[in-house]
């Protein structure tokens, strides 16, 4: 498969695939003409990377997960540890977003939203309120 075919099959942009090659996540074969040739293994690895990235794993986490994915002697505990740490990061981000939402909802609720210049939202953002 060429880069256009693999892009279509994985749903990843060609630019992303080239980047993954540049940073060593994948290593497609090169023909005599210098063009990339992607194998079924490359297809599986790129599909894996696309799914991992869609779940928010960092490039380095993806690198570690891909190494474990291709290691048939891996310990599932190693995979679980990476996923557990990432899940904790997601939970922390959710808590942060919920706190942000609560603060903003309070400011919006306090604002009359009329023609007067007094605005509790602006006061709150300025730390005055």
JSON list of C-alpha atoms in Angstrom, two decimals:
[
{"chain": "A", "resi": 1, "resn": "UNK", "atom": "CA", "xyz": [0.00, 0.00, 0.00]},
{"chain": "A", "resi": 2, "resn": "UNK", "atom": "CA", "xyz": [1.17, 3.53, -0.67]},
{"chain": "A", "resi": 3, "resn": "UNK", "atom": "CA", "xyz": [0.64, 6.44, 1.69]},
{"chain": "A", "resi": 4, "resn": "UNK", "atom": "CA", "xyz": [-2.68, 7.40, 0.11]},
{"chain": "A", "resi": 5, "resn": "UNK", "atom": "CA", "xyz": [-4.02, 3.87, 0.50]},
{"chain": "A", "resi": 6, "resn": "UNK", "atom": "CA", "xyz": [-2.87, 3.57, 4.11]},
{"chain": "A", "resi": 7, "resn": "UNK", "atom": "CA", "xyz": [-4.25, 7.00, 4.90]},
{"chain": "A", "resi": 8, "resn": "UNK", "atom": "CA", "xyz": [-7.65, 6.02, 3.56]},
{"chain": "A", "resi": 9, "resn": "UNK", "atom": "CA", "xyz": [-7.58, 2.65, 5.35]},
{"chain": "A", "resi": 10, "resn": "UNK", "atom": "CA", "xyz": [-6.62, 4.11, 8.74]},
{"chain": "A", "resi": 11, "resn": "UNK", "atom": "CA", "xyz": [-8.36, 7.47, 8.58]},
{"chain": "A", "resi": 12, "resn": "UNK", "atom": "CA", "xyz": [-5.07, 9.17, 9.44]},
{"chain": "A", "resi": 13, "resn": "UNK", "atom": "CA", "xyz": [-3.86, 12.11, 7.34]},
{"chain": "A", "resi": 14, "resn": "UNK", "atom": "CA", "xyz": [-0.75, 11.44, 5.24]},
{"chain": "A", "resi": 15, "resn": "UNK", "atom": "CA", "xyz": [0.99, 14.24, 7.16]},
{"chain": "A", "resi": 16, "resn": "UNK", "atom": "CA", "xyz": [0.41, 12.37, 10.44]},
{"chain": "A", "resi": 17, "resn": "UNK", "atom": "CA", "xyz": [1.71, 9.13, 8.95]},
{"chain": "A", "resi": 18, "resn": "UNK", "atom": "CA", "xyz": [4.85, 10.91, 7.74]},
{"chain": "A", "resi": 19, "resn": "UNK", "atom": "CA", "xyz": [5.29, 12.42, 11.20]},
{"chain": "A", "resi": 20, "resn": "UNK", "atom": "CA", "xyz": [4.95, 9.00, 12.85]},
{"chain": "A", "resi": 21, "resn": "UNK", "atom": "CA", "xyz": [7.65, 7.75, 10.51]},
{"chain": "A", "resi": 22, "resn": "UNK", "atom": "CA", "xyz": [9.87, 10.77, 11.23]},
{"chain": "A", "resi": 23, "resn": "UNK", "atom": "CA", "xyz": [9.74, 10.16, 14.99]},
{"chain": "A", "resi": 24, "resn": "UNK", "atom": "CA", "xyz": [10.26, 6.43, 14.60]},
{"chain": "A", "resi": 25, "resn": "UNK", "atom": "CA", "xyz": [6.83, 5.11, 15.55]},
{"chain": "A", "resi": 26, "resn": "UNK", "atom": "CA", "xyz": [6.58, 3.27, 12.23]},
{"chain": "A", "resi": 27, "resn": "UNK", "atom": "CA", "xyz": [9.18, 2.20, 9.69]},
{"chain": "A", "resi": 28, "resn": "UNK", "atom": "CA", "xyz": [7.58, 1.44, 6.32]},
{"chain": "A", "resi": 29, "resn": "UNK", "atom": "CA", "xyz": [9.67, -0.21, 3.67]},
{"chain": "A", "resi": 30, "resn": "UNK", "atom": "CA", "xyz": [11.00, 1.93, 0.84]},
{"chain": "A", "resi": 31, "resn": "UNK", "atom": "CA", "xyz": [10.95, 0.83, -2.77]},
{"chain": "A", "resi": 32, "resn": "UNK", "atom": "CA", "xyz": [13.84, 1.35, -5.18]},
{"chain": "A", "resi": 33, "resn": "UNK", "atom": "CA", "xyz": [12.08, 4.55, -6.24]},
{"chain": "A", "resi": 34, "resn": "UNK", "atom": "CA", "xyz": [12.13, 5.81, -2.63]},
{"chain": "A", "resi": 35, "resn": "UNK", "atom": "CA", "xyz": [8.37, 5.57, -2.18]},
{"chain": "A", "resi": 36, "resn": "UNK", "atom": "CA", "xyz": [7.01, 4.18, 1.05]},
{"chain": "A", "resi": 37, "resn": "UNK", "atom": "CA", "xyz": [5.42, 0.76, 0.94]},
{"chain": "A", "resi": 38, "resn": "UNK", "atom": "CA", "xyz": [3.13, -0.04, 3.86]},
{"chain": "A", "resi": 39, "resn": "UNK", "atom": "CA", "xyz": [2.56, -3.63, 4.94]},
{"chain": "A", "resi": 40, "resn": "UNK", "atom": "CA", "xyz": [-0.38, -5.17, 6.79]},
{"chain": "A", "resi": 41, "resn": "UNK", "atom": "CA", "xyz": [1.68, -4.83, 9.98]},
{"chain": "A", "resi": 42, "resn": "UNK", "atom": "CA", "xyz": [2.05, -1.10, 9.29]},
{"chain": "A", "resi": 43, "resn": "UNK", "atom": "CA", "xyz": [-1.71, -0.93, 8.77]},
{"chain": "A", "resi": 44, "resn": "UNK", "atom": "CA", "xyz": [-2.38, -2.60, 12.12]},
{"chain": "A", "resi": 45, "resn": "UNK", "atom": "CA", "xyz": [0.19, -0.42, 13.91]},
{"chain": "A", "resi": 46, "resn": "UNK", "atom": "CA", "xyz": [-1.18, 2.80, 12.41]},
{"chain": "A", "resi": 47, "resn": "UNK", "atom": "CA", "xyz": [-4.74, 1.78, 13.27]},
{"chain": "A", "resi": 48, "resn": "UNK", "atom": "CA", "xyz": [-3.55, 1.06, 16.81]},
{"chain": "A", "resi": 49, "resn": "UNK", "atom": "CA", "xyz": [-1.81, 4.45, 17.02]},
{"chain": "A", "resi": 50, "resn": "UNK", "atom": "CA", "xyz": [-4.86, 6.27, 15.69]},
{"chain": "A", "resi": 51, "resn": "UNK", "atom": "CA", "xyz": [-7.09, 4.68, 18.29]},
{"chain": "A", "resi": 52, "resn": "UNK", "atom": "CA", "xyz": [-4.60, 5.31, 21.10]},
{"chain": "A", "resi": 53, "resn": "UNK", "atom": "CA", "xyz": [-4.24, 8.96, 20.10]},
{"chain": "A", "resi": 54, "resn": "UNK", "atom": "CA", "xyz": [-8.03, 9.33, 19.92]},
{"chain": "A", "resi": 55, "resn": "UNK", "atom": "CA", "xyz": [-8.13, 8.21, 23.56]},
{"chain": "A", "resi": 56, "resn": "UNK", "atom": "CA", "xyz": [-5.68, 10.98, 24.41]},
{"chain": "A", "resi": 57, "resn": "UNK", "atom": "CA", "xyz": [-2.51, 8.96, 24.92]},
{"chain": "A", "resi": 58, "resn": "UNK", "atom": "CA", "xyz": [0.62, 11.05, 24.39]},
{"chain": "A", "resi": 59, "resn": "UNK", "atom": "CA", "xyz": [3.14, 10.21, 21.68]},
{"chain": "A", "resi": 60, "resn": "UNK", "atom": "CA", "xyz": [5.48, 8.71, 24.29]},
{"chain": "A", "resi": 61, "resn": "UNK", "atom": "CA", "xyz": [2.67, 6.69, 25.82]},
{"chain": "A", "resi": 62, "resn": "UNK", "atom": "CA", "xyz": [1.79, 5.50, 22.30]},
{"chain": "A", "resi": 63, "resn": "UNK", "atom": "CA", "xyz": [5.42, 4.53, 21.76]},
{"chain": "A", "resi": 64, "resn": "UNK", "atom": "CA", "xyz": [5.38, 2.44, 24.94]},
{"chain": "A", "resi": 65, "resn": "UNK", "atom": "CA", "xyz": [1.99, 0.91, 24.15]},
{"chain": "A", "resi": 66, "resn": "UNK", "atom": "CA", "xyz": [3.03, 0.08, 20.59]},
{"chain": "A", "resi": 67, "resn": "UNK", "atom": "CA", "xyz": [6.17, -1.63, 21.89]},
{"chain": "A", "resi": 68, "resn": "UNK", "atom": "CA", "xyz": [4.00, -3.67, 24.24]},
{"chain": "A", "resi": 69, "resn": "UNK", "atom": "CA", "xyz": [1.48, -4.37, 21.45]},
{"chain": "A", "resi": 70, "resn": "UNK", "atom": "CA", "xyz": [4.20, -5.88, 19.29]},
{"chain": "A", "resi": 71, "resn": "UNK", "atom": "CA", "xyz": [5.86, -7.76, 22.17]},
{"chain": "A", "resi": 72, "resn": "UNK", "atom": "CA", "xyz": [4.21, -11.16, 22.43]},
{"chain": "A", "resi": 73, "resn": "UNK", "atom": "CA", "xyz": [5.96, -11.77, 25.79]},
{"chain": "A", "resi": 74, "resn": "UNK", "atom": "CA", "xyz": [4.55, -8.59, 27.33]},
{"chain": "A", "resi": 75, "resn": "UNK", "atom": "CA", "xyz": [2.97, -8.49, 30.76]},
{"chain": "A", "resi": 76, "resn": "UNK", "atom": "CA", "xyz": [-0.54, -7.09, 30.71]},
{"chain": "A", "resi": 77, "resn": "UNK", "atom": "CA", "xyz": [0.32, -5.38, 34.00]},
{"chain": "A", "resi": 78, "resn": "UNK", "atom": "CA", "xyz": [2.67, -3.09, 32.07]},
{"chain": "A", "resi": 79, "resn": "UNK", "atom": "CA", "xyz": [-0.12, -2.12, 29.69]},
{"chain": "A", "resi": 80, "resn": "UNK", "atom": "CA", "xyz": [-2.56, -1.63, 32.54]},
{"chain": "A", "resi": 81, "resn": "UNK", "atom": "CA", "xyz": [-0.14, 0.64, 34.39]},
{"chain": "A", "resi": 82, "resn": "UNK", "atom": "CA", "xyz": [0.17, 2.98, 31.40]},
{"chain": "A", "resi": 83, "resn": "UNK", "atom": "CA", "xyz": [-3.61, 3.02, 30.96]},
{"chain": "A", "resi": 84, "resn": "UNK", "atom": "CA", "xyz": [-4.18, 3.52, 34.70]},
{"chain": "A", "resi": 85, "resn": "UNK", "atom": "CA", "xyz": [-1.88, 6.57, 34.80]},
{"chain": "A", "resi": 86, "resn": "UNK", "atom": "CA", "xyz": [-3.59, 8.02, 31.73]},
{"chain": "A", "resi": 87, "resn": "UNK", "atom": "CA", "xyz": [-7.02, 7.42, 33.25]},
{"chain": "A", "resi": 88, "resn": "UNK", "atom": "CA", "xyz": [-5.95, 9.29, 36.38]},
{"chain": "A", "resi": 89, "resn": "UNK", "atom": "CA", "xyz": [-4.83, 12.21, 34.19]},
{"chain": "A", "resi": 90, "resn": "UNK", "atom": "CA", "xyz": [-8.22, 12.22, 32.47]},
{"chain": "A", "resi": 91, "resn": "UNK", "atom": "CA", "xyz": [-10.01, 12.15, 35.83]},
{"chain": "A", "resi": 92, "resn": "UNK", "atom": "CA", "xyz": [-7.92, 15.10, 37.03]},
{"chain": "A", "resi": 93, "resn": "UNK", "atom": "CA", "xyz": [-8.73, 17.04, 33.85]},
{"chain": "A", "resi": 94, "resn": "UNK", "atom": "CA", "xyz": [-12.45, 16.30, 34.26]},
{"chain": "A", "resi": 95, "resn": "UNK", "atom": "CA", "xyz": [-12.34, 17.57, 37.85]},
{"chain": "A", "resi": 96, "resn": "UNK", "atom": "CA", "xyz": [-10.56, 20.71, 36.67]},
{"chain": "A", "resi": 97, "resn": "UNK", "atom": "CA", "xyz": [-13.14, 21.28, 33.94]},
{"chain": "A", "resi": 98, "resn": "UNK", "atom": "CA", "xyz": [-16.02, 20.72, 36.37]},
{"chain": "A", "resi": 99, "resn": "UNK", "atom": "CA", "xyz": [-14.55, 23.33, 38.72]},
{"chain": "A", "resi": 100, "resn": "UNK", "atom": "CA", "xyz": [-14.13, 25.75, 35.82]},
{"chain": "A", "resi": 101, "resn": "UNK", "atom": "CA", "xyz": [-17.72, 25.12, 34.76]},
{"chain": "A", "resi": 102, "resn": "UNK", "atom": "CA", "xyz": [-19.06, 25.71, 38.25]},
{"chain": "A", "resi": 103, "resn": "UNK", "atom": "CA", "xyz": [-17.18, 29.00, 38.56]},
{"chain": "A", "resi": 104, "resn": "UNK", "atom": "CA", "xyz": [-18.31, 30.21, 35.14]},
{"chain": "A", "resi": 105, "resn": "UNK", "atom": "CA", "xyz": [-21.92, 29.12, 35.76]},
{"chain": "A", "resi": 106, "resn": "UNK", "atom": "CA", "xyz": [-21.89, 31.12, 39.00]},
{"chain": "A", "resi": 107, "resn": "UNK", "atom": "CA", "xyz": [-20.60, 34.22, 37.17]},
{"chain": "A", "resi": 108, "resn": "UNK", "atom": "CA", "xyz": [-23.15, 33.87, 34.37]},
{"chain": "A", "resi": 109, "resn": "UNK", "atom": "CA", "xyz": [-25.94, 33.44, 36.88]},
{"chain": "A", "resi": 110, "resn": "UNK", "atom": "CA", "xyz": [-24.87, 36.61, 38.72]},
{"chain": "A", "resi": 111, "resn": "UNK", "atom": "CA", "xyz": [-24.96, 38.73, 35.56]},
{"chain": "A", "resi": 112, "resn": "UNK", "atom": "CA", "xyz": [-28.20, 40.53, 34.71]},
{"chain": "A", "resi": 113, "resn": "UNK", "atom": "CA", "xyz": [-27.27, 40.65, 31.04]},
{"chain": "A", "resi": 114, "resn": "UNK", "atom": "CA", "xyz": [-28.98, 43.97, 30.54]},
{"chain": "A", "resi": 115, "resn": "UNK", "atom": "CA", "xyz": [-27.88, 47.39, 29.29]},
{"chain": "A", "resi": 116, "resn": "UNK", "atom": "CA", "xyz": [-26.13, 48.43, 32.52]},
{"chain": "A", "resi": 117, "resn": "UNK", "atom": "CA", "xyz": [-22.32, 48.54, 32.49]},
{"chain": "A", "resi": 118, "resn": "UNK", "atom": "CA", "xyz": [-22.04, 46.69, 35.81]},
{"chain": "A", "resi": 119, "resn": "UNK", "atom": "CA", "xyz": [-20.98, 43.12, 35.01]},
{"chain": "A", "resi": 120, "resn": "UNK", "atom": "CA", "xyz": [-20.25, 40.45, 37.64]},
{"chain": "A", "resi": 121, "resn": "UNK", "atom": "CA", "xyz": [-18.56, 38.31, 34.99]},
{"chain": "A", "resi": 122, "resn": "UNK", "atom": "CA", "xyz": [-15.92, 40.95, 34.27]},
{"chain": "A", "resi": 123, "resn": "UNK", "atom": "CA", "xyz": [-15.52, 41.64, 37.99]},
{"chain": "A", "resi": 124, "resn": "UNK", "atom": "CA", "xyz": [-15.06, 37.93, 38.64]},
{"chain": "A", "resi": 125, "resn": "UNK", "atom": "CA", "xyz": [-12.48, 37.61, 35.87]},
{"chain": "A", "resi": 126, "resn": "UNK", "atom": "CA", "xyz": [-10.64, 40.61, 37.29]},
{"chain": "A", "resi": 127, "resn": "UNK", "atom": "CA", "xyz": [-10.65, 38.98, 40.73]},
{"chain": "A", "resi": 128, "resn": "UNK", "atom": "CA", "xyz": [-12.82, 41.70, 42.20]},
{"chain": "A", "resi": 129, "resn": "UNK", "atom": "CA", "xyz": [-15.76, 39.70, 42.97]}
]
